[in-house]
Each structure stands twice: as structure tokens, then as C-alpha cells.
Coordinates of C-alpha atoms in Angstrom, one line a residue:
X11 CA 56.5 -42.6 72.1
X12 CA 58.7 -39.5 71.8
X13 CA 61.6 -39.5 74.0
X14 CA 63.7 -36.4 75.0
X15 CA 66.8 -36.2 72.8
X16 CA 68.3 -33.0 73.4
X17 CA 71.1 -31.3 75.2
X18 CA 73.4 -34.5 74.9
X19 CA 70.6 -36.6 76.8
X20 CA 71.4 -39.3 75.0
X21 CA 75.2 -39.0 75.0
X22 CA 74.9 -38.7 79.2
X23 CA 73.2 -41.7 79.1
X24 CA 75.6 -43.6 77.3
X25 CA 78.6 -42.0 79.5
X26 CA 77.2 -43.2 82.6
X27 CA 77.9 -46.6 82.1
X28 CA 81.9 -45.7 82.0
X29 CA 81.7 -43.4 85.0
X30 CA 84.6 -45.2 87.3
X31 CA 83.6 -45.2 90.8
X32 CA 79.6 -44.3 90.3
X33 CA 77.5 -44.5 93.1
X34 CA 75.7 -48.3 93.5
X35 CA 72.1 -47.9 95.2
X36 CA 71.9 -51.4 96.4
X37 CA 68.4 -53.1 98.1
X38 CA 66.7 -52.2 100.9
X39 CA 67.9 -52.4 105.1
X40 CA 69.5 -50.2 106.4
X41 CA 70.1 -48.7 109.6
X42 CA 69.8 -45.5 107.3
X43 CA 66.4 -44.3 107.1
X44 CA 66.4 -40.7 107.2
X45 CA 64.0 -38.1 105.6
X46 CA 66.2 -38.2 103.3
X47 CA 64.3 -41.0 102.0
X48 CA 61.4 -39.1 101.1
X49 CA 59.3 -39.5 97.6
X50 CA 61.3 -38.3 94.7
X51 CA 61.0 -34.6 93.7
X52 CA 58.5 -33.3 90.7
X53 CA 61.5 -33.0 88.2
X54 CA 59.6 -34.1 85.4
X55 CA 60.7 -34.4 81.9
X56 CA 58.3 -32.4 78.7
X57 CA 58.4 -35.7 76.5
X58 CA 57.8 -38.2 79.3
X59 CA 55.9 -39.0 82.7
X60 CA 59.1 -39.9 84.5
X61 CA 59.8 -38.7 87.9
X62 CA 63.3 -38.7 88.1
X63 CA 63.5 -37.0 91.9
X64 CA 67.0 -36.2 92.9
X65 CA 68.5 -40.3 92.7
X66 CA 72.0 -40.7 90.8
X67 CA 74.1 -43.2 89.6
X68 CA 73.3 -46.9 88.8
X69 CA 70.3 -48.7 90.4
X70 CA 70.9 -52.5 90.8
X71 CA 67.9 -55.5 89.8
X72 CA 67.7 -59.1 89.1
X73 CA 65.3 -61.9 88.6
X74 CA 62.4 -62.8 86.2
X75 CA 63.7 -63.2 82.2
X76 CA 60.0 -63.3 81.6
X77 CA 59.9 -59.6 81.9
X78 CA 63.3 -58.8 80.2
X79 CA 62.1 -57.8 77.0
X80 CA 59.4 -55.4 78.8
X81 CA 62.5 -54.4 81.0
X82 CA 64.4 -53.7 78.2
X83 CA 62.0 -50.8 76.8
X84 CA 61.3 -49.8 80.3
X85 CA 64.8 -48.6 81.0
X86 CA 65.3 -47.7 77.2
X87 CA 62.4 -44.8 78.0
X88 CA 63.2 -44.2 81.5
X89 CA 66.9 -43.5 80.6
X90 CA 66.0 -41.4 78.4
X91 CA 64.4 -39.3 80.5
X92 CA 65.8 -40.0 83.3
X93 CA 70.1 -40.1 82.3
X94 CA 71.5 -39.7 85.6
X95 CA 70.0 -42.5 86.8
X96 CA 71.8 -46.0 85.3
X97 CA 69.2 -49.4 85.7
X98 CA 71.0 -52.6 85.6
X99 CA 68.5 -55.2 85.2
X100 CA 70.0 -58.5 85.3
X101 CA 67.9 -61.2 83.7
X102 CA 68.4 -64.4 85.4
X103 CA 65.3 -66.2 87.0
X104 CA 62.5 -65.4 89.4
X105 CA 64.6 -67.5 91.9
X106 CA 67.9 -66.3 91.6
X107 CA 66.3 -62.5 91.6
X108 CA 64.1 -63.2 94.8
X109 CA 67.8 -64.4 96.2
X110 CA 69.4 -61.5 95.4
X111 CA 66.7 -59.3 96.6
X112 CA 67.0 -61.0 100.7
X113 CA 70.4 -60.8 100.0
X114 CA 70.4 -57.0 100.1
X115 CA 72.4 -56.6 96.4
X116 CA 69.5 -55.2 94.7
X117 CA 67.2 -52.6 94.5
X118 CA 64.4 -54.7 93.4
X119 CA 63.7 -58.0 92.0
X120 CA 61.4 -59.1 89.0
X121 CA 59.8 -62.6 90.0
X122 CA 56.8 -64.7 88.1
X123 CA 55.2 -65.4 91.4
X124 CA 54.5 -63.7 94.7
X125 CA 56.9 -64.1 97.7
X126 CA 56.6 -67.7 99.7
X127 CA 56.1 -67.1 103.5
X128 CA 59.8 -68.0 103.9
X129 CA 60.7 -65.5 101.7
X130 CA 58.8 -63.1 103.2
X131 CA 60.5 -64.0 106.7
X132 CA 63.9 -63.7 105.5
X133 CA 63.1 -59.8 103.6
X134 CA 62.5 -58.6 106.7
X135 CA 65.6 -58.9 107.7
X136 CA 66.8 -56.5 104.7
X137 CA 63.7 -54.5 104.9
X138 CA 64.2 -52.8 108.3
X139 CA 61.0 -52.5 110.1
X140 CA 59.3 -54.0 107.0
X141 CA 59.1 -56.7 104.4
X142 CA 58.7 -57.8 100.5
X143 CA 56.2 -57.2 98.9
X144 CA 55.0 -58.1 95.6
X145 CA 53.8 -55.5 93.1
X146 CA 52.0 -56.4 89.3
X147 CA 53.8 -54.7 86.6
X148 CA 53.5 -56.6 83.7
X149 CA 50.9 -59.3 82.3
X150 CA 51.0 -61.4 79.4
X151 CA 51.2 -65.1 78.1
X152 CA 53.2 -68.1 78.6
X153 CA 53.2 -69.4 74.9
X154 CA 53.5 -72.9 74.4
X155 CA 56.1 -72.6 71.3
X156 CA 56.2 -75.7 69.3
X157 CA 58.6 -76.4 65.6
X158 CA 57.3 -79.8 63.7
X159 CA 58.1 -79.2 60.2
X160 CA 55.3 -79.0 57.7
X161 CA 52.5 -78.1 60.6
X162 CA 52.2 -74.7 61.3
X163 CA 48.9 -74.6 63.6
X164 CA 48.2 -76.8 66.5
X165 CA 45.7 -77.6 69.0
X166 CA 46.2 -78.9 72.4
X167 CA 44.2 -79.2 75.2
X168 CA 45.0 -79.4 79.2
X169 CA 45.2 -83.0 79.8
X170 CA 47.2 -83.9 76.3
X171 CA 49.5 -80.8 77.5
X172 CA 50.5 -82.4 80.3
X173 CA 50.7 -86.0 79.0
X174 CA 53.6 -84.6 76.5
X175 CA 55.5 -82.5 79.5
X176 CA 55.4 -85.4 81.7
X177 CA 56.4 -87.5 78.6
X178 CA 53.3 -89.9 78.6
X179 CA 52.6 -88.9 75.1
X180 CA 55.9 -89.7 73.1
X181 CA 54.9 -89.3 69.5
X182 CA 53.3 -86.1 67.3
X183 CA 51.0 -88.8 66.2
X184 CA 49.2 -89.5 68.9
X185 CA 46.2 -90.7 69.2
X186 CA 44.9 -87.8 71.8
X187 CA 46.7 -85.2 69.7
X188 CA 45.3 -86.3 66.5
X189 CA 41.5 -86.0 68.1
X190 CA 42.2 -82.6 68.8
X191 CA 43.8 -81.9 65.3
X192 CA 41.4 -83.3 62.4
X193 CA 43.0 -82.7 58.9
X194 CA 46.2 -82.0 60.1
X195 CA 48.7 -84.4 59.0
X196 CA 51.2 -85.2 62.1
X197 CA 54.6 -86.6 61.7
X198 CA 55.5 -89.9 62.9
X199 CA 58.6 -88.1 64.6
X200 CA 59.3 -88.0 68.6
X201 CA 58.5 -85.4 70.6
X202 CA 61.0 -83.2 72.4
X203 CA 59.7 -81.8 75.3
X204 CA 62.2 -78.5 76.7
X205 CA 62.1 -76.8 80.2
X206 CA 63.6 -74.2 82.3
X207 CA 66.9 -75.6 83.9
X208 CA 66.7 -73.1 86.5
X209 CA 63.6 -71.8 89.3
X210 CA 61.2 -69.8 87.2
X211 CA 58.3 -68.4 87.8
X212 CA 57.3 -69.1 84.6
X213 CA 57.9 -73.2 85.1
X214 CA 55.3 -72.3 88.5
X215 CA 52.7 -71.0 86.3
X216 CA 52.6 -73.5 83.5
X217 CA 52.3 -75.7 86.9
X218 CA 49.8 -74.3 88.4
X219 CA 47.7 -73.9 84.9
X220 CA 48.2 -77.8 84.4
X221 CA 47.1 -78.6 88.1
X222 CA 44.0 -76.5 87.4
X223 CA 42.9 -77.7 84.1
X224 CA 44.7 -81.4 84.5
X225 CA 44.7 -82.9 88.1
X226 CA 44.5 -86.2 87.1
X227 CA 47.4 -86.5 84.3
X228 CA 49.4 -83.4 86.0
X229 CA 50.2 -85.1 89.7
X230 CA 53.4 -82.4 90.3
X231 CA 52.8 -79.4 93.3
X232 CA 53.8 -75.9 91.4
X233 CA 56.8 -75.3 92.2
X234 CA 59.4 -73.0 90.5
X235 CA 61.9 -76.4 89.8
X236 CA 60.8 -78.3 87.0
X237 CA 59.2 -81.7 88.9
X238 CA 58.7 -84.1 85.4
X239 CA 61.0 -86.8 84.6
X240 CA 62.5 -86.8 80.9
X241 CA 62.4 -83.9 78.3
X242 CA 65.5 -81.3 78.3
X243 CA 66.5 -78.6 80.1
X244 CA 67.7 -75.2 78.9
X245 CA 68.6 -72.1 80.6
X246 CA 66.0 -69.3 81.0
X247 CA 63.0 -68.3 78.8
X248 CA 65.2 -67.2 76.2
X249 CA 67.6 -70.6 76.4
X250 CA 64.0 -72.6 75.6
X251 CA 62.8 -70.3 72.8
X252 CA 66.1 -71.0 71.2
X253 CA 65.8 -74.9 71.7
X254 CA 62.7 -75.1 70.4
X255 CA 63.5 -73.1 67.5
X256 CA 66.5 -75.1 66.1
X257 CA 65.2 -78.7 67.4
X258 CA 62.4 -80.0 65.0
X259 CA 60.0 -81.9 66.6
X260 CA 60.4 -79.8 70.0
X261 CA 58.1 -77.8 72.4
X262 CA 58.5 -75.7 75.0
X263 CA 56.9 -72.7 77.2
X264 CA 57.8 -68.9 77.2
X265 CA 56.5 -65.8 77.2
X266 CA 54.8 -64.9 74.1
X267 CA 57.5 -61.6 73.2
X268 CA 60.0 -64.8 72.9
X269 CA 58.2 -66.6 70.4
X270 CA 57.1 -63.3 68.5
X271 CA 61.1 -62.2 68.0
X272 CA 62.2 -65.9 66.8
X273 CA 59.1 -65.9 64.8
X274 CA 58.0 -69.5 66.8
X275 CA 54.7 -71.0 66.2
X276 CA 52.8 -71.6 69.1
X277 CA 49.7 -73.5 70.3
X278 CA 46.1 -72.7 70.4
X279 CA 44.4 -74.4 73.9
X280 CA 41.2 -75.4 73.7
X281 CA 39.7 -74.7 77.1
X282 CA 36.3 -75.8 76.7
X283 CA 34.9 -72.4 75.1
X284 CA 33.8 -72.4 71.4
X285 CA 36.9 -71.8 69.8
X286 CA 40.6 -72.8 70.5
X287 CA 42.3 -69.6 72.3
X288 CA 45.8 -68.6 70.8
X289 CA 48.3 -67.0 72.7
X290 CA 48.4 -63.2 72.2
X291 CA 48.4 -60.3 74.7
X292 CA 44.4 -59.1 73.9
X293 CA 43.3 -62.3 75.3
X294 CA 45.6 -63.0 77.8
X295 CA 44.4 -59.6 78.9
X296 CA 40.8 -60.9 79.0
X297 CA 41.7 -63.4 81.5
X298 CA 43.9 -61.5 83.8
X299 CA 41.3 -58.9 84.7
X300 CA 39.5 -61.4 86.1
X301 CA 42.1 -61.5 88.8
X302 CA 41.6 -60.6 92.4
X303 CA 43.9 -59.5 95.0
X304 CA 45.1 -62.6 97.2
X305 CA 47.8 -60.0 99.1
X306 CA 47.5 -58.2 102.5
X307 CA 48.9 -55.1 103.2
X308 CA 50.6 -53.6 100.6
X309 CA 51.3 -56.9 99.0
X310 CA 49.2 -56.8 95.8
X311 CA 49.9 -60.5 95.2
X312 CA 47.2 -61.4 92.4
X313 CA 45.1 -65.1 92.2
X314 CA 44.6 -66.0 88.6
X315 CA 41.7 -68.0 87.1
X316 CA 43.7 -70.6 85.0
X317 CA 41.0 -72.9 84.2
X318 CA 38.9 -70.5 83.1
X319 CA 36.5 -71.1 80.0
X320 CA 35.2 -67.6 79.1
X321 CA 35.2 -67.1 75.4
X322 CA 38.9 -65.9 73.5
X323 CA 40.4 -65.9 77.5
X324 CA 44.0 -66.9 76.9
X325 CA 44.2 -69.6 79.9
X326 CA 47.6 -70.0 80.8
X327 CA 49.1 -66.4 81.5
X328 CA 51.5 -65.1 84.4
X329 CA 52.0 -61.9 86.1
X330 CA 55.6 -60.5 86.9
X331 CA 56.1 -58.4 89.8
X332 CA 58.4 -56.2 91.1
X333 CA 59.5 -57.1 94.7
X334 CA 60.7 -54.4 97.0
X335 CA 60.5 -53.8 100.3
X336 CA 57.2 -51.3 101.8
X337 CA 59.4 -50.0 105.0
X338 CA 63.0 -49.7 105.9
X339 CA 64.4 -49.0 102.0
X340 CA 68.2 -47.2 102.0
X341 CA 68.3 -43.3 102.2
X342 CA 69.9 -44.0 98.6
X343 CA 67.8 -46.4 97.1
X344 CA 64.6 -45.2 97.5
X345 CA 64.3 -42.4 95.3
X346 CA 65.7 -44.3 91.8
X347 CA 63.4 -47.3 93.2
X348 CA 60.4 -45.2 93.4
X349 CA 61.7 -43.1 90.2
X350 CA 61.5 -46.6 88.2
X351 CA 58.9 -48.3 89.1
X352 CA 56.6 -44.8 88.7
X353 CA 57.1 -44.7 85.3
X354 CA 56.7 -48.6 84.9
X355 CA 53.5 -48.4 86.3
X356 CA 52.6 -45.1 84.7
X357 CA 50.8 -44.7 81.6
X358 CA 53.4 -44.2 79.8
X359 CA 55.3 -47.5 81.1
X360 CA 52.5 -50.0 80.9
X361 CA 51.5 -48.3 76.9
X362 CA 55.0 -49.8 75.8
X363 CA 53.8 -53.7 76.7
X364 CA 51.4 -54.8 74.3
X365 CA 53.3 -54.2 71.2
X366 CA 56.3 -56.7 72.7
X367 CA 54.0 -59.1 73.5
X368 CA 53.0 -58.5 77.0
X369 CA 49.6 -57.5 78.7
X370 CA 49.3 -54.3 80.8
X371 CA 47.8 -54.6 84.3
X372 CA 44.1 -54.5 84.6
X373 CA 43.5 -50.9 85.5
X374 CA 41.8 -50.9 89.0
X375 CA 44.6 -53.2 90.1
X376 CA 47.3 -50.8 88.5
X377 CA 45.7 -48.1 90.2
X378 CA 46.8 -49.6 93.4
X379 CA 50.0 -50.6 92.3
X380 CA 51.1 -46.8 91.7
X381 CA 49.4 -45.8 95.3
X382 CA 51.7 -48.2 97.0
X383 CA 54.6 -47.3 95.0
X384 CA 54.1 -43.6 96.1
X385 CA 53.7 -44.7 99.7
X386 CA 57.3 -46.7 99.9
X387 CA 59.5 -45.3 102.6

């Protein structure tokens, strides 16, 4: 992609960061809901699809670390093309972004699962007139990263997955793991099992993947706390990948663009198909377009298919969404909100994915994503 590098873009860019006193667009509610509030402007850029409307200064977000590295490129481009307008995107967890969010201190949040009911409830009081809602931006999938020196490929399935995250299966020798590994020679070394300290999103997933495909060896609800006993806890996706990389005989779960950058092996899952399915952003892709709208509204909340057994689907795969408000944004906000998550959605935004490891959004559903993102007010 060719970003727009002249007249001191770049430079502007840069200087924004030291600008004393620049104006903060925080989250939405407000008793401020003018017309001024209206769909940013058609001030395009020539190397870039970004709508940059008429928004200044530094545009506030928080939440999912599974989308930081797809954040990262996002505001690189959008920057870019878009230098009077300064994202801070602070990567912390679904949780602690969806906190921030009914808080009012952010524009937006980034969290691996839709709003809860309760959440919902208390956005509405930040979202005048309106509420949360949940918009897909960015696919991809949870990689189970594993280092056991002197194996470099490894097969698991559901059931043995969970036996080792619940710490059932102790040893790399196992039986159960041994069945599903014939000619591999496996260590008689313990197992070290890492999770998320934090909520995450990305914990919820792997949860609701293993009470799918694993009901009877995976008793826990999904829920964005880690619920197993034993195994150790690090902080964010990135805090895991790092674990798992030093610690031999470890295994953990992130997003795949973790495991690709630390150079990680991960596992292949056999889901019942005719192969083993390993973790990259083509078949993760397979099995999120089989996703359907669960939302209402303008929630486009998505209900995944983890226990599917189509051939090459990647099972175990999350969606990050943005979370903003559909009604009742700040006369201020608005226009950077809309600016950004335009050109995530865009063509140009969702292009930049795959190569860091994540899976654009199916296009029908993407489709809808940038018609509610037009219609925010």
C-alpha cells in the first residue's frame, strides 16, 4: 500500500503527539448532540480511501490486545492520511476496554466478544438516547502456541486440549497425546499450561471453542476470567506468547500475528475432518464466513460455528469488534470515530490483515458493518 508522504505529512504526524494542550475527543454521551455531529466531509486523500471529515486532535481507545497488531497498521495508514487526527489505542484487555468505553474515556473500545446485557444497560447511560453496539472488524485465529524442544509439529484434538488447560493431562507423554501423535517422539517433561491473567476475550473464545467441541472434559461457563485451576497466568496476549516462548515444555493461546512475530510453533487440531487444521488466517477465514448475525439493531454481534468439521476450517477463531455507541456520540467525537473505523472497515483497512496474521471480515457481513458505521449519529 502506498501512503501519502508529501508536504511534511509525515513530519505533522509525528508533531502531533507533542502538541501541548491538543484537543481530547473522549467516548460518547453527551448532552451535546448538535448537527454538528453530522458524517465526516468527503476530504479524501489521492493515495488512500480515508475520510478524514473535518475531526482534529487525538482520538482516545482501549481494549482487546488481540487486535493490537491489526491496530497498529490501522493507525500507521490512517495517520498517514489522516495527520491531524492522533489515535491512541491502548492495548489492555477486552474487559478493561469495554470499562473504559461505559466509563465515557474513550472513543471506542476493541473487545473479543459482543457486549453482555449488563453492559449494554450501563452504555446507555454514556450513549445518550442510545447504546453499544458491537461492530466486526477484524477475524483471525486464536493459535494454540506450544515450545517442547526437539518437536516441532503437534496434534491435538478438543478433548486432550482441554484435559492439558484444566491440568488433567500433566505430562507431553501422555497417553491421549501420544494417540494423536504417531512417530513423534514426546519428552517425558511436565507440561506448563499459561493463561491470560486478565478478562479477555480471547480466554472467552478458547472457552466457548472447548465447551463446543469438549462438554464433557471442559465443565467451565465462557467467561472472559480464566475458570481452570493450576497452570500460570501472564498478562495479555502478548505476556502469553512471551511465556511460552522462553518456558520449554509450555503452551498457551493467542492470536496467530503473536506467534508469527516470535516465530512460535503452534498446534494443528484435528476436528474430525480428514486432515488436522493448522492455525493460519486462509482457514480461519473458511470458518468465519460461516457466521451469522446473532445482533439486533445495529448490533452486528456474530455466532460462530466452533465445532465445525468442514474440511481445512480453522475451529477455534475469534472476532474483535469495535464497540461504539449507534445514538448520542459527542459533537467532537463523532467525526474521528466515524473517520477511523471507515477506513478500518474499507478496503483498504481490512487488505492490511491477512499478511499480520489476521482474517478480514466475510464480505456480506462487512458490507453491513460500513452501512452502520455511516449511519452513527
Amino acid at each position: 500500500m502506498k501512503l501519502l508522504r508529501k508536504n511534511g505529512l509525515r513530519a505533522t504526524a509525528l508533531g502531533a503527539l507533542a502538541v501541548s494542550g491538543a484537543l481530547v475527543l473522549t467516548a460518547c454521551g453527551s448532552d451535546d448532540n448538535s448537527d454538528g455531529a453530522a458524517a465526516p466531509s468527503a476530504k479524501t486523500t489521492a493515495a488512500s480511501n480515508a475520510v478524514c471529515g473535518d475531526a482534529k486532535g487525538q482520538l482516545l481507545a482501549s481494549g482487546s490486545s488481540a487486535q493490537k497488531n491489526a491496530v497498529d497498521l490501522w493507525v500507521k495508514g490512517f495517520m498517514a492520511a489522516c495527520p491531524d487526527i492522533q489515535v491512541n489505542y491502548k492495548s489492555s484487555s477486552s474487559g478493561e476496554g469495554i470499562v473504559a468505553f461505559n466509563q465515557g474515556t474513550v472513543g471506542f473500545a476493541g473487545s473479543d466478544s459482543p457486549l453482555k446485557p449488563e453492559e449494554v444497560a450501563d452504555s446507555k447511560k454514556i450513549c445518550t438516547g442510545g447504546q453499544g453496539i458491537a461492530l466486526p472488524m477484524v477475524g483471525g485465529p486464536i493459535a494454540i502456541g506450544f515450545h517442547l524442544e526437539g518437536v516441532d509439529s503437534l496434534v491435538l484434538d478438543a478433548p486432550t486440549l482441554a484435559k492439558i488447560f484444566d491440568t488433567k493431562i500433566k505430562n507431553w507423554d501422555d497417553a491421549a497425546i501420544k494417540a494423536l501423535n504417531p512417530g513423534v517422539k514426546l519428552p517425558n517433561k511436565a507440561i506448563q499450561p499459561f493463561h491470560r491473567s486478565e478478562d479477555s476475550g480471547t480466554t472467552q473464545n478458547l472457552g466457548k471453542y472447548l465447551a463446543a467441541t469438549a462438554s464433557d472434559d471442559w465443565k467451565y461457563e465462557p467467561e472472559k476470567k480464566w475458570p481452570a485451576p493450576g497452570g500460570q497466568a501472564a498478562s495479555g496476549s502478548a505476556g502469553v506468547a512471551t511465556q511460552v516462548k522462553q518456558v520449554d515444555g509450555s503452551i498457551g493461546y493467542f492470536e496467530l500475528s503473536y506467534a508469527t512475530s516470535q516465530s512460535i510453533s503452534t498446534v494443528k487440531i484435528d476436528t474430525g475432518a480428514s486432515a488436522p487444521v493448522e492455525a493460519t488466517s486462509e482457514n480461519a477465514s473458511k470458518a468465519i464466513a460461516a457466521a451469522k448475525i446473532a445482533g439486533t439493531g445495529k448490533d452486528l454481534a456474530l455466532d460462530l460455528d466452533y465445532a465445525t468439521k468442514a474440511e481445512g476450517a480453522y475451529p477455534i477463531v475469534l472476532v474483535t469488534y469495535e464497540i461504539a455507541c449507534d445514538k448520542g456520540n459527542k459533537a467532537a467525537t463523532l467525526p474521528a470515530v466515524k473517520a477511523f473505523l471507515n477506513y478500518t472497515a474499507g478496503d483498504e483497512g481490512q487488505k492490511l490483515l491477512s499478511g499480520a496474521g489476521y482474517a478480514p471480515i466475510p464480505a456480506e457481513i462487512n458490507a453491513k458493518v460500513r452501512e452502520t458505521v455511516a449511519s452513527l449519529s
